Structures are given as structure tokens and as C-alpha cells.
PDB file of C-alpha atoms in Angstrom:
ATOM      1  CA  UNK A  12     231.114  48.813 143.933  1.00 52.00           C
ATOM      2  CA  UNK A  13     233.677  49.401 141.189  1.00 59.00           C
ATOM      3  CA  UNK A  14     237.550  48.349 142.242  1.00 77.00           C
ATOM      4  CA  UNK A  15     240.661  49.150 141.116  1.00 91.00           C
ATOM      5  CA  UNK A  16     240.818  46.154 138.630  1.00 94.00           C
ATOM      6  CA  UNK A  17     237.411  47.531 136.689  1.00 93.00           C
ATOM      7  CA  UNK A  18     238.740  51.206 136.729  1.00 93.00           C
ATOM      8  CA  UNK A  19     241.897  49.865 135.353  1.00 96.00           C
ATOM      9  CA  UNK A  20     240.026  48.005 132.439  1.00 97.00           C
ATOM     10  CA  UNK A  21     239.819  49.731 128.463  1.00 98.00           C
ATOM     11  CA  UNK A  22     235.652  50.777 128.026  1.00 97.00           C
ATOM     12  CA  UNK A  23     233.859  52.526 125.787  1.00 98.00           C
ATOM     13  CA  UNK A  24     234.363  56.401 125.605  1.00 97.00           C
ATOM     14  CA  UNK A  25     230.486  56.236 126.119  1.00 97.00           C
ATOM     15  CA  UNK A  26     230.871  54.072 129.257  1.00 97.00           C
ATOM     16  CA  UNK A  27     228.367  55.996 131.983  1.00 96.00           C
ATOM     17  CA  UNK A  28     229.980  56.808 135.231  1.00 93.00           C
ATOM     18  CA  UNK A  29     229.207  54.596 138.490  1.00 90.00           C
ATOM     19  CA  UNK A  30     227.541  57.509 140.074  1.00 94.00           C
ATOM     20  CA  UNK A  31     225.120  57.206 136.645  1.00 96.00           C
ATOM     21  CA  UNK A  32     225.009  53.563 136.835  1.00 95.00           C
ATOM     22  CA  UNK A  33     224.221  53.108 140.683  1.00 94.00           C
ATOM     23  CA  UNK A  34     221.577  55.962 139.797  1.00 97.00           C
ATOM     24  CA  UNK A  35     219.784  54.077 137.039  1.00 97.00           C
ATOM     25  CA  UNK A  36     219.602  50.765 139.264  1.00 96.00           C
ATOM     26  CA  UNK A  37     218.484  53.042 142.253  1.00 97.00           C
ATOM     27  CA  UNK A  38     215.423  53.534 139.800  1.00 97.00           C
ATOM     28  CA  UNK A  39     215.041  50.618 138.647  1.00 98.00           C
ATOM     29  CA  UNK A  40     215.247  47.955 141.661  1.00 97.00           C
ATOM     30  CA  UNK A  41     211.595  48.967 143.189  1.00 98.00           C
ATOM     31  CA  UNK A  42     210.220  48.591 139.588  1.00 98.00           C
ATOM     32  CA  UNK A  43     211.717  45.211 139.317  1.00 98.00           C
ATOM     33  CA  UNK A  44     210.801  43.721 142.575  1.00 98.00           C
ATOM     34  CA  UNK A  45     206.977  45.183 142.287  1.00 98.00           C
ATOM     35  CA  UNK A  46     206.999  42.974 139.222  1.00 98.00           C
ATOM     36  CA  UNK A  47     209.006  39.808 140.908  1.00 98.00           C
ATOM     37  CA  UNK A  48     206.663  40.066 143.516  1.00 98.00           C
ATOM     38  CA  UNK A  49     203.354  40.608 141.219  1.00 98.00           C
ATOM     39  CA  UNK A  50     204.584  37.257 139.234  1.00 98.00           C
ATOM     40  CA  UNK A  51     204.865  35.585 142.676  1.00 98.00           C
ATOM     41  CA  UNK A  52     201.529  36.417 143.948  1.00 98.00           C
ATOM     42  CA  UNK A  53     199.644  35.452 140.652  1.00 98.00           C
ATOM     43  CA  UNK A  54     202.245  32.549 140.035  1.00 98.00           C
ATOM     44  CA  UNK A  55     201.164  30.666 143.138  1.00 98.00           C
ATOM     45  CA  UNK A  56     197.768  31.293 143.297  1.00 98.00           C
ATOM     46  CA  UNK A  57     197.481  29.696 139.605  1.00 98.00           C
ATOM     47  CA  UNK A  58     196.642  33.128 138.429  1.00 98.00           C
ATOM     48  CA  UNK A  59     199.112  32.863 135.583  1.00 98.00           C
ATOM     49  CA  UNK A  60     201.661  30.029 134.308  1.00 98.00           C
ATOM     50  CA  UNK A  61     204.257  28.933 136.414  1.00 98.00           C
ATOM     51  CA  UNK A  62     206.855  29.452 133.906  1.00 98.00           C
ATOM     52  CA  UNK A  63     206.636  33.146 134.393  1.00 98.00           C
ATOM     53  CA  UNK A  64     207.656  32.785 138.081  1.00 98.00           C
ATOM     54  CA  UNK A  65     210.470  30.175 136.862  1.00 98.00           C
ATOM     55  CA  UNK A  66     211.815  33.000 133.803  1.00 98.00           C
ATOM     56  CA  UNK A  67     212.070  35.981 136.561  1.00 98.00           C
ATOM     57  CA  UNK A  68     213.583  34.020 139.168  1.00 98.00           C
ATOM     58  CA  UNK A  69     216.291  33.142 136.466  1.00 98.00           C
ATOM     59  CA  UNK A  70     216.353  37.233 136.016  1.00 98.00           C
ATOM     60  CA  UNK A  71     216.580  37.878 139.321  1.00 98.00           C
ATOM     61  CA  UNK A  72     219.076  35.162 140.154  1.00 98.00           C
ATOM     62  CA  UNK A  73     221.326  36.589 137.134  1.00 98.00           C
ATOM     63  CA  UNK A  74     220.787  40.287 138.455  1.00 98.00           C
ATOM     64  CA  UNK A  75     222.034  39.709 141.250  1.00 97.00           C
ATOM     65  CA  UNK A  76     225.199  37.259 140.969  1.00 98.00           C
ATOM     66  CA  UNK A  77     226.163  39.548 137.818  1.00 97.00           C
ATOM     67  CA  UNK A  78     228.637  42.091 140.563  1.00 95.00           C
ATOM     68  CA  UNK A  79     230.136  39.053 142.055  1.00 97.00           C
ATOM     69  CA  UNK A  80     231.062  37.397 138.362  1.00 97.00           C
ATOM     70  CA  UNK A  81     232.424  40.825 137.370  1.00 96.00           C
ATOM     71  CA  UNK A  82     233.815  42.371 140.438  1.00 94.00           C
ATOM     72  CA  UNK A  83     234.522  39.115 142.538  1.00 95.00           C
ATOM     73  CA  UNK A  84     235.538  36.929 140.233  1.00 96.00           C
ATOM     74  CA  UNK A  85     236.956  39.540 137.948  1.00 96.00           C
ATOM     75  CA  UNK A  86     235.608  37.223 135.196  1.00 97.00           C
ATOM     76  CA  UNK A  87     234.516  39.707 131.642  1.00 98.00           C
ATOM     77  CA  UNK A  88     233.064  36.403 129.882  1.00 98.00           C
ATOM     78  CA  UNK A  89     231.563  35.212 132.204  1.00 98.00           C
ATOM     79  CA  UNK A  90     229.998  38.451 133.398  1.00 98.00           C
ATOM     80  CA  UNK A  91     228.856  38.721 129.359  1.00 98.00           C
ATOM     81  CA  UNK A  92     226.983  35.360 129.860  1.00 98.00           C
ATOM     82  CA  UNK A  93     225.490  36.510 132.684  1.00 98.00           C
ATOM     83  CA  UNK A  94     224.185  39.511 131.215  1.00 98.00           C
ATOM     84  CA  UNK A  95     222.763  37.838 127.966  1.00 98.00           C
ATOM     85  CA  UNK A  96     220.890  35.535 130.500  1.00 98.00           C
ATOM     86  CA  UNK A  97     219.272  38.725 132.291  1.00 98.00           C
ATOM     87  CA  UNK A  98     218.741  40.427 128.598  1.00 98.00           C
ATOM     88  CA  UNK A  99     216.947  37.050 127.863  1.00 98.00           C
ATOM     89  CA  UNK A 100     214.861  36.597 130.110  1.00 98.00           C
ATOM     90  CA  UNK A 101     213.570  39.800 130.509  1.00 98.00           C
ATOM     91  CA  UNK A 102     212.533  39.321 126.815  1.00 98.00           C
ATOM     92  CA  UNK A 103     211.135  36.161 127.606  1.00 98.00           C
ATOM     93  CA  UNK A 104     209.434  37.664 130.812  1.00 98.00           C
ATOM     94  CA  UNK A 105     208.188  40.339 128.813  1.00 98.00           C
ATOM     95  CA  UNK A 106     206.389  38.064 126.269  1.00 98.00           C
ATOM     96  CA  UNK A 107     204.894  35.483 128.582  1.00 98.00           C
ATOM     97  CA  UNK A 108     203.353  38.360 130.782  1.00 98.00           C
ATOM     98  CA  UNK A 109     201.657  40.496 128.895  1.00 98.00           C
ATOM     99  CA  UNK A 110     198.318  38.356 127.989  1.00 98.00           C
ATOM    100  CA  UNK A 111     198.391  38.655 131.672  1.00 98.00           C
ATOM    101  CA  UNK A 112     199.239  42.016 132.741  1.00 98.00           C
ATOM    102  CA  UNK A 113     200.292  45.334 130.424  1.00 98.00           C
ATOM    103  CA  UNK A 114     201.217  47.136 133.429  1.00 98.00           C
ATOM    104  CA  UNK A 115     203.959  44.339 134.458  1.00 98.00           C
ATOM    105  CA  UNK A 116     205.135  44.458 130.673  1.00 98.00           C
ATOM    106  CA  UNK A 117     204.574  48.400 130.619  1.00 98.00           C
ATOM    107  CA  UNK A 118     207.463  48.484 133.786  1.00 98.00           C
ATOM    108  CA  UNK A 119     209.813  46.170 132.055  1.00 98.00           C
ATOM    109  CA  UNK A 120     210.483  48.449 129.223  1.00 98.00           C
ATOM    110  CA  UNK A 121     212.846  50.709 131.198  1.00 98.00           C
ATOM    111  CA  UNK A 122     214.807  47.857 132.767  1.00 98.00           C
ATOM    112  CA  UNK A 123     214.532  46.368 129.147  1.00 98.00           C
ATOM    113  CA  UNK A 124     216.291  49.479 127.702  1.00 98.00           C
ATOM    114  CA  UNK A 125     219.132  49.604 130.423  1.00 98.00           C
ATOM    115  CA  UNK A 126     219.649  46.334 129.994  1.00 98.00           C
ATOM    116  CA  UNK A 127     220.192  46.133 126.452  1.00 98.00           C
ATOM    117  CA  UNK A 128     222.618  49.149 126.913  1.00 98.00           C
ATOM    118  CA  UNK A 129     224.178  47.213 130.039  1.00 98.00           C
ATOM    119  CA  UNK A 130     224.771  44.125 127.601  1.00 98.00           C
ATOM    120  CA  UNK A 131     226.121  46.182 124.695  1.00 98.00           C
ATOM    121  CA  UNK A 132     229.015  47.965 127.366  1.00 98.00           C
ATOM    122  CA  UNK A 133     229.851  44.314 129.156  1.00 98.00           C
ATOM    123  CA  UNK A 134     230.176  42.850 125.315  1.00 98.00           C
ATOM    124  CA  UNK A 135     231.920  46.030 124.599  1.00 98.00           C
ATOM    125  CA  UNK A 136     234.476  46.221 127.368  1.00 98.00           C
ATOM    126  CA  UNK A 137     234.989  41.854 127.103  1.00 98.00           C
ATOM    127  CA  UNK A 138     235.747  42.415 123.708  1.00 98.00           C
ATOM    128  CA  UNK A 139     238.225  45.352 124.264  1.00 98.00           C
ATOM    129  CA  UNK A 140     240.229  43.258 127.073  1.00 98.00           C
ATOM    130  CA  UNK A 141     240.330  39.850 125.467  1.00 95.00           C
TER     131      UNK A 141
END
């Protein structure tokens, strides 16, 4: 949930409002844990590598501690880290899985895309309050 400090913060005139934003992630949280949970299935029955698992646990471990680094801590750069990790390994996660599954890659692409929009506002608004 946005706070006072985040409102108060310079952003892109393009910056989508938190309505938007909590929309979007609405959307896309189902599609992500079908997939987390797909990887963990086929992960431990030694259907597929074990570094899949390993690269979206890292996502989902960087999805989720991204609102306490940039609302709790109050922490841009840090946030911008985070965010670059998620971006990666969604990449990453992509690429390993799709020998394995096009459907799993198929239902990254639209967390891919809001992601790499995500990235370019948090580099965008750490950049405009260095």
C-alpha cells in the first residue's frame, strides 16, 4: 500500500496509478503461482531440473520482499536491485522452462511485460530522487 513518503516522491508523468498497479498484480498473482506451483510439482518429482525450482523461488522471494524494501524500508536502490533480480530471473525462468513446458513460458510473458515496465518506473523514479 502506497504511503505518504512514495506519494511524496518525483515519478514519471507516465507513472500508472495504484488502483492500475494493484489491478495488474490482481491479474497476475494466480498466473504466477500456477507456474511456482507447476515448477514445484515437476521440480521434485525429477520431472525437470532443479535449477528451475531454485530460479523461481529467487522470483518469488524478490516479488514479494520488493513492498517492504520500497515501502518499509523506504530504500529506491535497493528496491531497483530488487527489481532487476525479479526481471532476471523471470528471464532466466523463462529460458530454462520452455524445453519443458510452452504453456509455463506462454504465462510468463505477461508478468514478463509488467515487469520490464515495473523495472523501467523503479529505475526511473531512483534516478529522479537520487
Amino acid at each position: 500500500m502506497p504511503s505518504l513518503w512514495y506519494e511524496m516522491l518525483v515519478k514519471p508523468s507516465w507513472t500508472p496509478s495504484g488502483e492500475t498497479i494493484g489491478l495488474i498484480w490482481t491479474i497476475l498473482y494466480p498466473i504466477i503461482i500456477f507456474c511456482f506451483v507447476w515448477v514445484c510439482l515437476k521440480a521434485f518429482k525429477g520431472q525437470i531440473p532443479m535449477v528451475i525450482f531454485w530460479v523461481f523461488l529467487v522470483n518469488a522471494i524478490a516479488n514479494i520482499i520488493f513492498t517492504p524494501i520500497q515501502f518499509g524500508l523506504q530504500n529506491l536502490p535497493l528496491a531497483a536491485v530488487d527489481i532487476l533480480v525479479v526481471l532476471g530471473t523471470i528471464i532466466t525462468g523463462m529460458i530454462l522452462v520452455f524445453p519443458y513446458s510452452k504453456l509455463v513460458f506462454a504465462l510468463q510473458i505477461p508478468y514478463l511485460v509488467w515487469v520490464s515496465i515495473a523495472t523501467f518506473l523503479q529505475l526511473s523514479i531512483t534516478w529522479m530522487n537520487r
